[in-house]
């Protein structure tokens, strides 16, 4: 027999073509309802589950590959970023070797994470999906064998039903032949027709048995494999996602340690640089202060500069500029005495100028100045001589003493300015008290200029008088801040729209 291709003969090719024709005819007859079709509900449900499982697995494989690609891209981005850090990190900076080691360990960690994802997730996924193509081909083959079985079954059934009709069709021409044929030939013709009919029926029966056997073999295997494959999906999904989750957890834990170490190194670098900058600043300040005279506060410390205006949160009032305490020719004797506190009280007896008349014919050198010397008290510091001593006026001293007696002494160490609470003003029913704004407490004198930075602050100039008021809500009051309105504005407009808050230490009780 001639061969058409490798392993394919003309007879086999004709047989395959005939099978395709028979299957097409059988499907047409089934769709037209002229032939019944073998149905298996459980198997059809298994096929539906198979296709659903294949679709889910294919999508999972696609998404897992996309995840792997993202990990690889993130690895490359991280490597470029950290390589940039290594290039910018100067050799003399703190922790240069540690930074290089951290960057190298980070790269190794990314590589290991990607490779383990391939080994434990991607390869397992490919193996799982590798079994689907074979099963799908066997399902398609079962469908073809089922059509062959139905076709053979219908052919055999048609021969069984047409047996009598065929015998009638054959008998009629035989009777005609019997009339024309001699007697000895009539028996031979009858036997030949019977043999032909029996041969066709026998061949159809054999074909039916052969088709049923092939179908049953493949059908039984699939009936066992499809449910088993469907149930295996749960374990596979669990293992896959557990592997991914475990690898991610380990990767992020190790990456977190490396990131923490890098943060510590950078923090120490920042502290080191900040310390060097501070040292340079202090050295520059000492150098700049080497030839300058610093103004001193009464306590002997260097007066701080005026800070910036407080923020909107007002954590504390700004510090006012220090007073100028350098003695001048206009500084009175009592003010010099007050610099030393209450421990120095000179015993000065005020006498009339006539007691110190110069002797006749004498000079000022002959005068006795012992009477003018104050009685020294134990522990009191000596008062330096001043140019005013020669021209001291007792009446001017008397006036200063009266002013000093009317001004209450304030002990700065007893109560801090920030903690002092405003006390309500005592009213005596005078006309001045009636014109004061609601909630008026007392007056203060502005000692230093203050520029408002917020809309709720009061801008003041040195010499302004401010009427201090109570807060509408005491909880809104910040420590060291007062609420008030300038007296000039109040007397002019009698409105509280221009009131505002201001730092207490920029003012003095009037």
CSV table of C-alpha atoms in Angstrom, one decimal:
chain,number,residue,atom,x,y,z
A,1,UNK,CA,0.0,0.0,0.0
A,2,UNK,CA,1.4,3.4,-0.9
A,3,UNK,CA,2.5,5.8,1.8
A,4,UNK,CA,1.5,9.4,1.7
A,5,UNK,CA,3.5,10.6,4.6
A,6,UNK,CA,5.7,9.3,7.4
A,7,UNK,CA,3.6,6.5,9.0
A,8,UNK,CA,0.5,7.5,7.1
A,9,UNK,CA,-0.9,5.2,4.4
A,10,UNK,CA,-3.6,5.9,1.9
A,11,UNK,CA,-6.0,3.4,3.6
A,12,UNK,CA,-5.5,5.1,7.0
A,13,UNK,CA,-6.0,8.5,5.5
A,14,UNK,CA,-9.2,7.4,3.8
A,15,UNK,CA,-10.4,5.9,7.1
A,16,UNK,CA,-9.8,9.2,9.0
A,17,UNK,CA,-11.6,11.1,6.3
A,18,UNK,CA,-14.6,8.7,6.5
A,19,UNK,CA,-14.6,9.1,10.3
A,20,UNK,CA,-14.8,12.9,10.0
A,21,UNK,CA,-17.7,12.6,7.5
A,22,UNK,CA,-19.6,10.2,9.8
A,23,UNK,CA,-19.0,12.5,12.8
A,24,UNK,CA,-20.3,15.5,10.9
A,25,UNK,CA,-23.4,13.6,9.8
A,26,UNK,CA,-24.0,12.4,13.3
A,27,UNK,CA,-23.8,15.8,14.8
A,28,UNK,CA,-26.1,17.2,12.2
A,29,UNK,CA,-28.7,14.4,12.9
A,30,UNK,CA,-28.4,15.1,16.7
A,31,UNK,CA,-28.9,18.8,16.3
A,32,UNK,CA,-31.9,18.2,14.1
A,33,UNK,CA,-33.3,15.8,16.7
A,34,UNK,CA,-33.3,12.8,14.4
A,35,UNK,CA,-30.7,11.0,16.5
A,36,UNK,CA,-30.3,10.8,20.3
A,37,UNK,CA,-27.1,11.8,22.0
A,38,UNK,CA,-25.4,10.1,24.9
A,39,UNK,CA,-25.3,12.4,28.0
A,40,UNK,CA,-23.3,12.3,31.2
A,41,UNK,CA,-24.3,15.1,33.6
A,42,UNK,CA,-21.5,14.5,36.1
A,43,UNK,CA,-18.8,14.4,33.5
A,44,UNK,CA,-20.1,17.6,31.9
A,45,UNK,CA,-20.0,19.3,35.3
A,46,UNK,CA,-16.4,18.1,35.7
A,47,UNK,CA,-15.6,19.6,32.3
A,48,UNK,CA,-17.0,23.0,33.4
A,49,UNK,CA,-15.0,22.9,36.6
A,50,UNK,CA,-11.9,22.0,34.5
A,51,UNK,CA,-12.3,25.1,32.3
A,52,UNK,CA,-12.9,27.3,35.3
A,53,UNK,CA,-9.8,26.0,37.1
A,54,UNK,CA,-7.8,26.5,34.0
A,55,UNK,CA,-8.9,30.1,33.6
A,56,UNK,CA,-8.1,30.9,37.3
A,57,UNK,CA,-4.7,29.3,37.1
A,58,UNK,CA,-3.8,31.1,33.9
A,59,UNK,CA,-4.8,34.4,35.4
A,60,UNK,CA,-2.8,33.7,38.6
A,61,UNK,CA,0.2,32.7,36.5
A,62,UNK,CA,0.0,36.0,34.6
A,63,UNK,CA,-0.4,38.1,37.7
A,64,UNK,CA,2.5,36.3,39.4
A,65,UNK,CA,4.8,36.9,36.5
A,66,UNK,CA,3.8,40.6,36.6
A,67,UNK,CA,4.6,40.7,40.3
A,68,UNK,CA,8.0,39.1,39.6
A,69,UNK,CA,8.7,41.7,37.0
A,70,UNK,CA,7.7,44.5,39.5
A,71,UNK,CA,10.1,43.0,42.1
A,72,UNK,CA,12.9,43.0,39.5
A,73,UNK,CA,12.1,46.6,38.5
A,74,UNK,CA,12.1,47.6,42.2
A,75,UNK,CA,15.4,45.9,42.7
A,76,UNK,CA,16.9,47.8,39.8
A,77,UNK,CA,15.5,51.1,41.0
A,78,UNK,CA,16.7,50.5,44.6
A,79,UNK,CA,20.1,49.6,43.3
A,80,UNK,CA,20.4,52.8,41.3
A,81,UNK,CA,19.2,54.9,44.2
A,82,UNK,CA,21.7,53.4,46.7
A,83,UNK,CA,24.5,53.6,44.2
A,84,UNK,CA,23.8,57.3,44.0
A,85,UNK,CA,24.1,57.5,47.8
A,86,UNK,CA,27.5,55.7,47.7
A,87,UNK,CA,28.8,58.0,45.0
A,88,UNK,CA,27.7,61.1,47.0
A,89,UNK,CA,28.9,59.9,50.3
A,90,UNK,CA,32.3,61.4,50.8
A,91,UNK,CA,35.1,59.3,52.2
A,92,UNK,CA,35.8,61.5,55.3
A,93,UNK,CA,32.2,61.4,56.4
A,94,UNK,CA,31.1,59.2,59.3
A,95,UNK,CA,30.3,55.6,58.6
A,96,UNK,CA,31.5,55.4,55.0
A,97,UNK,CA,32.4,51.7,55.3
A,98,UNK,CA,29.1,50.9,57.0
A,99,UNK,CA,27.1,52.6,54.2
A,100,UNK,CA,29.0,50.6,51.6
A,101,UNK,CA,28.3,47.4,53.4
A,102,UNK,CA,24.6,48.2,53.9
A,103,UNK,CA,24.2,49.0,50.2
A,104,UNK,CA,25.9,45.7,49.2
A,105,UNK,CA,23.7,43.7,51.6
A,106,UNK,CA,20.6,45.4,50.3
A,107,UNK,CA,21.4,44.3,46.7
A,108,UNK,CA,22.1,40.7,47.8
A,109,UNK,CA,18.8,40.7,49.7
A,110,UNK,CA,16.8,41.8,46.6
A,111,UNK,CA,18.5,39.2,44.5
A,112,UNK,CA,17.8,36.4,46.9
A,113,UNK,CA,14.1,37.5,47.3
A,114,UNK,CA,13.6,37.4,43.5
A,115,UNK,CA,15.2,34.0,43.1
A,116,UNK,CA,13.2,32.4,45.9
A,117,UNK,CA,10.0,33.7,44.4
A,118,UNK,CA,11.0,32.0,41.1
A,119,UNK,CA,11.8,28.7,42.9
A,120,UNK,CA,8.9,28.5,45.3
A,121,UNK,CA,6.1,30.2,43.4
A,122,UNK,CA,6.7,30.6,39.7
A,123,UNK,CA,8.1,27.1,38.9
A,124,UNK,CA,5.4,25.5,41.1
A,125,UNK,CA,2.8,27.5,39.1
A,126,UNK,CA,4.2,26.4,35.8
A,127,UNK,CA,4.2,22.7,36.9
A,128,UNK,CA,0.6,23.0,38.1
A,129,UNK,CA,-0.6,24.4,34.8
A,130,UNK,CA,1.5,22.0,32.8
A,131,UNK,CA,-1.0,19.2,33.4
A,132,UNK,CA,-4.0,21.0,31.9
A,133,UNK,CA,-3.1,20.8,28.1
A,134,UNK,CA,-2.9,17.0,28.2
A,135,UNK,CA,-6.3,16.7,30.0
A,136,UNK,CA,-7.9,19.2,27.7
A,137,UNK,CA,-6.7,17.1,24.7
A,138,UNK,CA,-8.1,13.9,26.2
A,139,UNK,CA,-11.4,15.6,26.9
A,140,UNK,CA,-11.6,16.6,23.2
A,141,UNK,CA,-10.7,13.0,22.2
A,142,UNK,CA,-13.4,11.7,24.4
A,143,UNK,CA,-16.0,13.9,22.7
A,144,UNK,CA,-14.9,12.6,19.3
A,145,UNK,CA,-15.1,8.9,20.5
A,146,UNK,CA,-18.5,9.6,22.0
A,147,UNK,CA,-19.7,10.8,18.5
A,148,UNK,CA,-18.2,7.6,17.0
A,149,UNK,CA,-19.9,5.5,19.5
A,150,UNK,CA,-23.3,7.2,18.9
A,151,UNK,CA,-22.8,6.8,15.2
A,152,UNK,CA,-22.0,3.1,15.4
A,153,UNK,CA,-24.9,2.6,17.8
A,154,UNK,CA,-27.4,4.3,15.4
A,155,UNK,CA,-26.0,2.4,12.4
A,156,UNK,CA,-26.4,-1.0,14.1
A,157,UNK,CA,-29.9,0.0,15.3
A,158,UNK,CA,-30.9,1.0,11.8
A,159,UNK,CA,-29.7,-2.4,10.4
A,160,UNK,CA,-31.8,-4.2,13.1
A,161,UNK,CA,-34.9,-2.2,12.2
A,162,UNK,CA,-34.4,-2.6,8.5
A,163,UNK,CA,-33.8,-6.4,8.5
A,164,UNK,CA,-37.3,-7.3,7.4
A,165,UNK,CA,-37.4,-4.5,4.8
A,166,UNK,CA,-34.2,-5.7,3.3
A,167,UNK,CA,-35.4,-9.3,3.2
A,168,UNK,CA,-38.5,-8.1,1.3
A,169,UNK,CA,-36.4,-6.0,-1.1
A,170,UNK,CA,-34.1,-8.9,-1.8
A,171,UNK,CA,-36.9,-11.5,-2.1
A,172,UNK,CA,-38.7,-9.7,-4.9
A,173,UNK,CA,-35.8,-9.8,-7.4
A,174,UNK,CA,-35.0,-13.4,-6.3
A,175,UNK,CA,-38.5,-14.5,-7.2
A,176,UNK,CA,-38.1,-12.9,-10.6
A,177,UNK,CA,-34.7,-14.6,-11.0
A,178,UNK,CA,-36.2,-17.9,-9.9
A,179,UNK,CA,-38.6,-17.7,-12.7
A,180,UNK,CA,-35.9,-17.2,-15.3
A,181,UNK,CA,-33.2,-19.3,-13.6
A,182,UNK,CA,-33.1,-23.0,-13.7
A,183,UNK,CA,-34.1,-24.9,-10.5
A,184,UNK,CA,-30.5,-25.7,-9.5
A,185,UNK,CA,-29.5,-21.9,-9.5
A,186,UNK,CA,-32.4,-20.6,-7.4
A,187,UNK,CA,-31.0,-22.0,-4.1
A,188,UNK,CA,-27.6,-20.5,-4.8
A,189,UNK,CA,-29.0,-17.0,-5.3
A,190,UNK,CA,-31.1,-17.1,-2.1
A,191,UNK,CA,-28.1,-18.2,0.0
A,192,UNK,CA,-26.0,-15.4,-1.4
A,193,UNK,CA,-28.5,-12.7,-0.3
A,194,UNK,CA,-28.8,-14.1,3.2
A,195,UNK,CA,-25.0,-14.1,3.6
A,196,UNK,CA,-24.7,-10.4,2.5
A,197,UNK,CA,-27.3,-9.3,5.0
A,198,UNK,CA,-25.7,-11.2,7.8
A,199,UNK,CA,-22.3,-9.8,7.0
A,200,UNK,CA,-23.4,-6.2,7.2
A,201,UNK,CA,-25.1,-6.7,10.5
A,202,UNK,CA,-22.1,-8.5,11.9
A,203,UNK,CA,-19.7,-5.7,10.8
A,204,UNK,CA,-22.0,-3.1,12.3
A,205,UNK,CA,-22.1,-4.9,15.6
A,206,UNK,CA,-18.3,-5.3,15.7
A,207,UNK,CA,-17.8,-1.6,14.9
A,208,UNK,CA,-20.2,-0.7,17.7
A,209,UNK,CA,-18.3,-2.9,20.2
A,210,UNK,CA,-15.0,-1.4,19.2
A,211,UNK,CA,-16.2,2.2,19.4
A,212,UNK,CA,-17.7,1.5,22.8
A,213,UNK,CA,-14.5,0.0,24.2
A,214,UNK,CA,-12.4,3.0,23.1
A,215,UNK,CA,-14.8,5.4,24.5
A,216,UNK,CA,-15.1,3.6,27.8
A,217,UNK,CA,-11.4,3.5,28.4
A,218,UNK,CA,-10.8,7.2,28.0
A,219,UNK,CA,-14.1,8.1,29.8
A,220,UNK,CA,-13.2,6.1,32.9
A,221,UNK,CA,-9.8,7.7,33.2
A,222,UNK,CA,-11.3,11.2,32.9
A,223,UNK,CA,-14.0,10.4,35.3
A,224,UNK,CA,-11.3,9.8,38.0
A,225,UNK,CA,-8.9,12.6,37.0
A,226,UNK,CA,-11.2,15.6,36.7
A,227,UNK,CA,-12.6,15.5,40.3
A,228,UNK,CA,-9.1,14.9,41.6
A,229,UNK,CA,-7.7,17.9,39.7
A,230,UNK,CA,-10.5,20.1,40.8
A,231,UNK,CA,-9.9,19.3,44.5
A,232,UNK,CA,-6.2,19.9,44.2
A,233,UNK,CA,-6.6,23.6,43.5
A,234,UNK,CA,-7.2,24.4,47.2
A,235,UNK,CA,-3.9,23.0,48.3
A,236,UNK,CA,-2.0,24.6,45.4
A,237,UNK,CA,-3.4,28.0,46.1
A,238,UNK,CA,-2.6,27.7,49.8
A,239,UNK,CA,1.0,26.7,49.2
A,240,UNK,CA,1.6,29.4,46.6
A,241,UNK,CA,0.3,32.3,48.6
A,242,UNK,CA,2.0,31.0,51.8
A,243,UNK,CA,5.3,30.8,50.0
A,244,UNK,CA,4.9,34.4,48.7
A,245,UNK,CA,3.8,35.7,52.0
A,246,UNK,CA,6.6,34.0,53.9
A,247,UNK,CA,9.2,35.2,51.5
A,248,UNK,CA,7.8,38.8,51.7
A,249,UNK,CA,7.8,38.7,55.5
A,250,UNK,CA,11.4,37.6,55.7
A,251,UNK,CA,12.5,40.1,53.0
A,252,UNK,CA,10.8,43.1,54.6
A,253,UNK,CA,12.1,42.1,58.1
A,254,UNK,CA,15.7,41.9,56.9
A,255,UNK,CA,15.3,45.0,54.7
A,256,UNK,CA,13.9,46.9,57.8
A,257,UNK,CA,17.1,46.0,59.8
A,258,UNK,CA,19.3,47.4,57.0
A,259,UNK,CA,17.2,50.5,56.7
A,260,UNK,CA,17.4,51.1,60.4
A,261,UNK,CA,21.2,50.7,60.4
A,262,UNK,CA,21.4,53.2,57.5
A,263,UNK,CA,19.2,55.6,59.4
A,264,UNK,CA,21.4,55.4,62.4
A,265,UNK,CA,24.6,56.1,60.4
A,266,UNK,CA,23.0,59.1,58.7
A,267,UNK,CA,21.7,60.4,62.1
A,268,UNK,CA,25.2,60.2,63.6
A,269,UNK,CA,26.6,61.9,60.5
A,270,UNK,CA,24.1,64.7,60.9
A,271,UNK,CA,24.9,65.1,64.6
A,272,UNK,CA,28.6,65.1,63.8
A,273,UNK,CA,28.2,67.9,61.2
A,274,UNK,CA,25.9,69.8,63.5
A,275,UNK,CA,28.5,69.6,66.3
A,276,UNK,CA,31.2,70.9,64.0
A,277,UNK,CA,29.0,73.8,62.9
A,278,UNK,CA,28.2,74.7,66.5
A,279,UNK,CA,31.9,74.7,67.4
A,280,UNK,CA,32.7,77.0,64.5
A,281,UNK,CA,29.9,79.3,65.5
A,282,UNK,CA,31.0,79.5,69.1
A,283,UNK,CA,34.5,80.1,68.1
A,284,UNK,CA,33.4,82.9,65.8
A,285,UNK,CA,31.2,84.4,68.5
A,286,UNK,CA,34.1,84.4,71.0
A,287,UNK,CA,36.3,86.0,68.3
A,288,UNK,CA,33.8,88.7,67.6
A,289,UNK,CA,33.3,89.4,71.3
A,290,UNK,CA,37.0,89.6,72.1
A,291,UNK,CA,37.2,93.5,71.7
A,292,UNK,CA,33.6,94.6,72.5
A,293,UNK,CA,32.1,95.6,75.9
A,294,UNK,CA,28.9,93.7,76.6
A,295,UNK,CA,26.2,95.5,78.5
A,296,UNK,CA,25.3,93.8,81.7
A,297,UNK,CA,22.0,93.4,83.5
A,298,UNK,CA,21.8,94.3,87.2
A,299,UNK,CA,22.6,90.7,88.1
A,300,UNK,CA,25.9,90.9,86.2
A,301,UNK,CA,25.0,88.6,83.3
A,302,UNK,CA,25.1,89.4,79.6
A,303,UNK,CA,21.8,90.6,78.5
A,304,UNK,CA,20.1,88.5,75.8
A,305,UNK,CA,19.1,90.0,72.5
A,306,UNK,CA,15.5,90.6,71.5
A,307,UNK,CA,14.1,87.4,70.1
A,308,UNK,CA,11.8,87.0,67.2
A,309,UNK,CA,8.1,87.7,67.7
A,310,UNK,CA,6.2,84.7,69.2
A,311,UNK,CA,4.4,82.3,66.9
A,312,UNK,CA,0.6,82.0,66.7
A,313,UNK,CA,0.7,79.2,69.3
A,314,UNK,CA,2.4,81.7,71.7
A,315,UNK,CA,4.4,79.2,73.7
A,316,UNK,CA,6.0,82.1,75.7
A,317,UNK,CA,6.4,85.8,75.5
A,318,UNK,CA,9.5,87.3,73.8
A,319,UNK,CA,12.3,88.7,75.9
A,320,UNK,CA,12.5,92.5,76.0
A,321,UNK,CA,15.8,94.3,75.4
A,322,UNK,CA,18.0,95.0,78.4
A,323,UNK,CA,18.0,98.4,80.1
A,324,UNK,CA,21.1,100.6,79.8
A,325,UNK,CA,22.7,100.7,83.2
A,326,UNK,CA,26.0,102.5,82.3
A,327,UNK,CA,26.2,105.4,84.8
A,328,UNK,CA,26.1,108.8,83.3
A,329,UNK,CA,26.2,112.3,84.5
A,330,UNK,CA,22.4,112.4,84.7
A,331,UNK,CA,22.3,109.3,87.0
A,332,UNK,CA,21.2,110.3,90.5
A,333,UNK,CA,22.8,109.1,93.7
A,334,UNK,CA,19.7,107.1,94.8
A,335,UNK,CA,19.7,105.2,91.5
A,336,UNK,CA,23.3,104.2,92.0
A,337,UNK,CA,22.4,103.0,95.5
A,338,UNK,CA,19.5,101.0,94.2
A,339,UNK,CA,21.8,99.0,92.0
A,340,UNK,CA,23.1,97.2,95.1
A,341,UNK,CA,19.7,96.3,96.5
A,342,UNK,CA,18.3,97.0,99.9
A,343,UNK,CA,21.4,95.9,101.8
A,344,UNK,CA,23.1,99.3,101.3
A,345,UNK,CA,21.3,102.1,103.2
A,346,UNK,CA,23.6,105.1,103.7
A,347,UNK,CA,23.2,107.1,106.8
A,348,UNK,CA,23.0,110.6,105.4
A,349,UNK,CA,22.0,113.4,107.7
A,350,UNK,CA,20.4,116.3,105.9
A,351,UNK,CA,21.6,119.6,107.2
A,352,UNK,CA,21.3,123.1,106.1
A,353,UNK,CA,24.0,124.6,103.8
A,354,UNK,CA,25.0,127.1,106.5
A,355,UNK,CA,26.7,124.3,108.6
A,356,UNK,CA,29.3,124.0,105.9
A,357,UNK,CA,30.3,127.6,105.4
A,358,UNK,CA,34.0,127.9,104.8
A,359,UNK,CA,36.1,129.6,107.5
A,360,UNK,CA,36.9,133.1,107.0
A,361,UNK,CA,40.0,133.5,105.0
A,362,UNK,CA,40.2,129.7,104.3
A,363,UNK,CA,39.7,127.5,101.3
A,364,UNK,CA,37.8,124.4,100.5
A,365,UNK,CA,40.8,122.3,101.3
A,366,UNK,CA,40.4,123.3,105.0
A,367,UNK,CA,36.7,122.1,105.1
A,368,UNK,CA,35.9,119.0,107.2
A,369,UNK,CA,34.1,116.4,104.9
A,370,UNK,CA,34.0,113.6,107.5
A,371,UNK,CA,30.4,114.6,108.4
A,372,UNK,CA,29.3,113.7,104.8
A,373,UNK,CA,30.7,110.1,104.9
A,374,UNK,CA,27.9,107.5,105.2
A,375,UNK,CA,28.0,105.0,108.0
A,376,UNK,CA,29.2,101.7,106.5
A,377,UNK,CA,27.2,98.7,107.3
A,378,UNK,CA,28.7,95.2,107.6
A,379,UNK,CA,28.8,93.4,104.3
A,380,UNK,CA,27.8,96.5,102.3
A,381,UNK,CA,29.9,97.2,99.2
A,382,UNK,CA,31.7,100.5,98.9
A,383,UNK,CA,30.0,103.2,96.8
A,384,UNK,CA,32.4,104.6,94.3
A,385,UNK,CA,32.9,108.3,94.3
A,386,UNK,CA,31.0,110.1,91.6
A,387,UNK,CA,31.2,113.6,90.2
A,388,UNK,CA,27.8,114.4,91.7
A,389,UNK,CA,29.1,114.1,95.2
A,390,UNK,CA,30.6,117.6,95.3
A,391,UNK,CA,27.3,119.1,94.1
A,392,UNK,CA,24.8,117.0,96.1
A,393,UNK,CA,21.5,118.7,96.8
A,394,UNK,CA,19.7,117.5,99.9
A,395,UNK,CA,16.4,118.8,98.7
A,396,UNK,CA,16.8,116.8,95.5
A,397,UNK,CA,17.5,113.8,97.6
A,398,UNK,CA,14.4,114.4,99.6
A,399,UNK,CA,12.3,114.4,96.4
A,400,UNK,CA,13.9,111.2,95.2
A,401,UNK,CA,13.3,109.6,98.5
A,402,UNK,CA,9.6,110.5,98.3
A,403,UNK,CA,9.3,109.0,94.8
A,404,UNK,CA,11.1,105.9,95.9
A,405,UNK,CA,8.8,105.5,98.9
A,406,UNK,CA,5.8,105.7,96.7
A,407,UNK,CA,7.1,103.0,94.3
A,408,UNK,CA,6.7,99.5,95.6
A,409,UNK,CA,9.7,97.3,95.6
A,410,UNK,CA,9.5,94.3,93.4
A,411,UNK,CA,11.4,91.1,94.3
A,412,UNK,CA,12.2,89.6,91.0
A,413,UNK,CA,13.2,86.3,92.7
A,414,UNK,CA,10.0,85.9,94.6
A,415,UNK,CA,7.4,85.6,91.8
A,416,UNK,CA,8.3,85.2,88.1
A,417,UNK,CA,6.7,87.6,85.7
A,418,UNK,CA,5.1,84.8,83.7
A,419,UNK,CA,3.3,83.3,86.7
A,420,UNK,CA,2.0,86.5,88.1
A,421,UNK,CA,-1.8,86.6,87.7
A,422,UNK,CA,-3.5,89.9,87.0
A,423,UNK,CA,-5.6,91.2,89.9
A,424,UNK,CA,-8.8,93.1,89.4
A,425,UNK,CA,-8.4,96.9,89.7
A,426,UNK,CA,-9.8,98.5,92.8
A,427,UNK,CA,-12.4,101.1,92.0
A,428,UNK,CA,-13.3,104.0,94.1
A,429,UNK,CA,-16.2,105.3,92.2
A,430,UNK,CA,-14.3,108.0,90.4
A,431,UNK,CA,-15.2,109.3,86.9
A,432,UNK,CA,-12.0,107.7,85.4
A,433,UNK,CA,-13.1,104.2,86.4
A,434,UNK,CA,-16.5,104.6,84.7
A,435,UNK,CA,-14.8,105.3,81.3
A,436,UNK,CA,-12.7,102.1,81.5
A,437,UNK,CA,-13.5,99.2,79.1
A,438,UNK,CA,-15.4,96.2,80.4
A,439,UNK,CA,-13.2,93.8,82.4
A,440,UNK,CA,-10.5,96.5,83.1
A,441,UNK,CA,-7.8,95.3,85.5
A,442,UNK,CA,-5.0,97.9,85.6
A,443,UNK,CA,-2.7,100.0,83.4
A,444,UNK,CA,0.7,99.2,82.2
A,445,UNK,CA,3.4,101.3,80.6
A,446,UNK,CA,5.1,99.9,77.4
A,447,UNK,CA,8.9,99.8,78.0
A,448,UNK,CA,9.9,98.4,74.6
A,449,UNK,CA,8.6,98.5,71.0
A,450,UNK,CA,6.7,95.4,70.0
A,451,UNK,CA,5.7,94.6,66.4
A,452,UNK,CA,2.7,92.4,66.0
A,453,UNK,CA,3.1,89.3,63.8
A,454,UNK,CA,-0.5,88.0,64.1
A,455,UNK,CA,-3.9,89.6,63.6
A,456,UNK,CA,-4.8,89.0,67.3
A,457,UNK,CA,-1.6,90.8,68.6
A,458,UNK,CA,-1.4,94.4,69.8
A,459,UNK,CA,1.4,96.5,68.3
A,460,UNK,CA,3.0,98.9,70.8
A,461,UNK,CA,5.5,101.6,71.0
A,462,UNK,CA,7.6,102.4,74.0
A,463,UNK,CA,5.8,105.0,76.2
A,464,UNK,CA,2.3,103.8,75.3
A,465,UNK,CA,-0.2,103.1,78.1
A,466,UNK,CA,-2.2,100.0,77.8
A,467,UNK,CA,-5.4,99.1,79.6
A,468,UNK,CA,-5.2,95.5,80.7
A,469,UNK,CA,-8.5,93.5,80.5
A,470,UNK,CA,-9.7,90.1,81.5
A,471,UNK,CA,-10.0,87.4,78.8
A,472,UNK,CA,-13.6,86.5,77.7
A,473,UNK,CA,-12.6,82.8,78.1
A,474,UNK,CA,-9.8,82.3,80.7
A,475,UNK,CA,-8.8,79.1,79.0
A,476,UNK,CA,-7.6,81.1,76.0
A,477,UNK,CA,-5.0,83.0,78.0
A,478,UNK,CA,-1.4,81.9,77.3
A,479,UNK,CA,1.2,82.1,80.0
A,480,UNK,CA,3.1,85.4,79.9
A,481,UNK,CA,0.5,87.2,77.6
A,482,UNK,CA,-2.0,89.8,78.5
A,483,UNK,CA,-5.1,91.2,76.8
A,484,UNK,CA,-5.7,94.9,76.5
A,485,UNK,CA,-6.2,98.0,74.4
A,486,UNK,CA,-4.1,101.1,74.1
A,487,UNK,CA,-5.5,103.9,76.3
A,488,UNK,CA,-5.2,106.5,73.5
A,489,UNK,CA,-7.3,104.3,71.2
A,490,UNK,CA,-9.9,103.6,73.8
A,491,UNK,CA,-10.3,107.2,74.8
A,492,UNK,CA,-10.6,108.2,71.1
A,493,UNK,CA,-13.0,105.4,69.8
A,494,UNK,CA,-14.4,103.7,72.9
A,495,UNK,CA,-14.4,100.4,70.9
A,496,UNK,CA,-12.8,97.1,71.7
A,497,UNK,CA,-12.2,96.0,68.1
A,498,UNK,CA,-8.6,97.2,68.3
A,499,UNK,CA,-7.8,95.2,71.4
A,500,UNK,CA,-5.2,92.5,71.3
A,501,UNK,CA,-2.7,90.3,73.2
A,502,UNK,CA,0.8,91.4,74.0
A,503,UNK,CA,3.8,90.0,76.0
A,504,UNK,CA,3.7,91.0,79.6
A,505,UNK,CA,7.4,91.4,80.0
A,506,UNK,CA,7.5,94.2,77.4
A,507,UNK,CA,5.5,96.4,79.9
A,508,UNK,CA,5.7,97.7,83.4
A,509,UNK,CA,2.8,98.2,85.8
A,510,UNK,CA,1.8,101.9,85.7
